[in-house]
């Protein structure tokens, strides 16, 4: 069976499932170069069909991972286009009147007329229906348009297009993408900020059956985290990881007052949550409290993270007890918090735990497709995330010409892993853009910046000269699978191929991987790499290990600050030219800056 899955929300994406295997998956932002892009994922759809060598007529079903979508927010591309200032304006012009003053607001509707939000390029939907459709019929009309655009674009008839529940898609992704033992009962938990009138579900799965046992609108952990991100003047939907990275720096006495404020709000209630005191809104309420208590930025981050970890742990403990299971898979936006995942992995009631890659909404294209495909096929777990496009030889040669590389740089053909490792040992920072691009937020070696993880000076070099990154954010390593035991504290022997779970580290890791360990709590969210998953990337780290004894590599995504991760050879060369990278590896070519 061939199923095309689509995430039409934010960070729109497409996936192609053929005979139970994910053949291709990519997010539109990589093609349009607009972070978290929205609208119809036209280029991703063309790409996944091409990669799978499937014609649109061969698709049995096309499925969207959501039953409800606000056409106005899609039309203005709210998440992709909003700046931090826009979100603050939204608080004052939408949420404040609606939640605190009992008034209505046409804030989003009015934004359609502002030039920054009215550019229709890259949208592909026709929103004319908004003119004569009453608001209560918008979703129905938008679904009709979503069917129409598929017909206009690839000729798929409307009766092949379906919409499935957002959290059901998260749950199917959590379970079927995970390599968890399906012969045993597993708890499947989803949690996010909001999707299809719900923010968390609990299911129990065994074999090919997932049975939902509870869903709620009260799991506000991700939602509160999102608005605290804004209070700290970071971008909601995107910079939550910066708050998480900042949290370990907060001293106990600095974070305690913020923690106490969170503790007075949402609490666990069995399999659900309830308000101890219900805040009238989730921005002004907390902001005023923090100001009154003069709570510092790091205290907010630290108190929030501690509260979110404790609350999630208590909830999951109750779930495992109630379901009588010791295996857990987790997805949805909250599963992007690798430190929460660490706490869940450490729970005494958890025997096996897995978080598949990038559990935010970009993954619901796969989850939605799994819902349909599992009725006919046995879904194979994701053993790697290399589901995107690959730079071919012609593309590489054209990019070299485009950037005049033969004149401006040293171009080495077919460099050996040994030669690359030698440069890394000597302190070079080298990017790698080769092989199939990773799906999701993490670069796993094919669109990565690499350097010696034992050298602290590399942190400053990458932050200041290459990625223009925030100083407090930790880096993380790829670790050779045979060395993982020496570096990770992992008594349950959990699998960690996707950088989705943080671990404590050993003394040796803190020496060998010093620049890739969080400097304050000494945790890492590693990619543990097995040779057969990515032999070329593995061979570089192995060569580095032969020279240094270090069985890992600092690995951070290949992009400039605020830009999507690179996709093509040309994107990679652009980044190379516009940053302090010393070298760039493309398929069969190493480009080095001349001294
Ligand atoms: Fe979601």
CSV table of C-alpha atoms and ligand atoms in Angstrom, one decimal, residues 10 166-167 170 191-195 332-333 359-361 364, ligand 1:
chain,number,residue,atom,x,y,z
A,10,UNK,CA,3.2,24.5,11.1
A,166,UNK,CA,-3.8,15.0,15.3
A,167,UNK,CA,-3.0,13.2,18.6
A,170,UNK,CA,1.3,11.6,17.2
A,191,UNK,CA,1.6,15.6,24.8
A,192,UNK,CA,1.8,18.9,23.1
A,193,UNK,CA,0.6,22.5,23.3
A,194,UNK,CA,-2.7,21.9,21.3
A,195,UNK,CA,-4.0,19.9,18.4
A,332,UNK,CA,4.2,15.3,20.5
A,333,UNK,CA,5.9,18.7,21.1
A,359,UNK,CA,8.1,14.4,17.7
A,360,UNK,CA,6.8,17.9,17.1
A,361,UNK,CA,4.1,18.4,14.4
A,364,UNK,CA,2.5,13.9,12.1
B,1,LIG,FE1,1.1,18.4,18.0
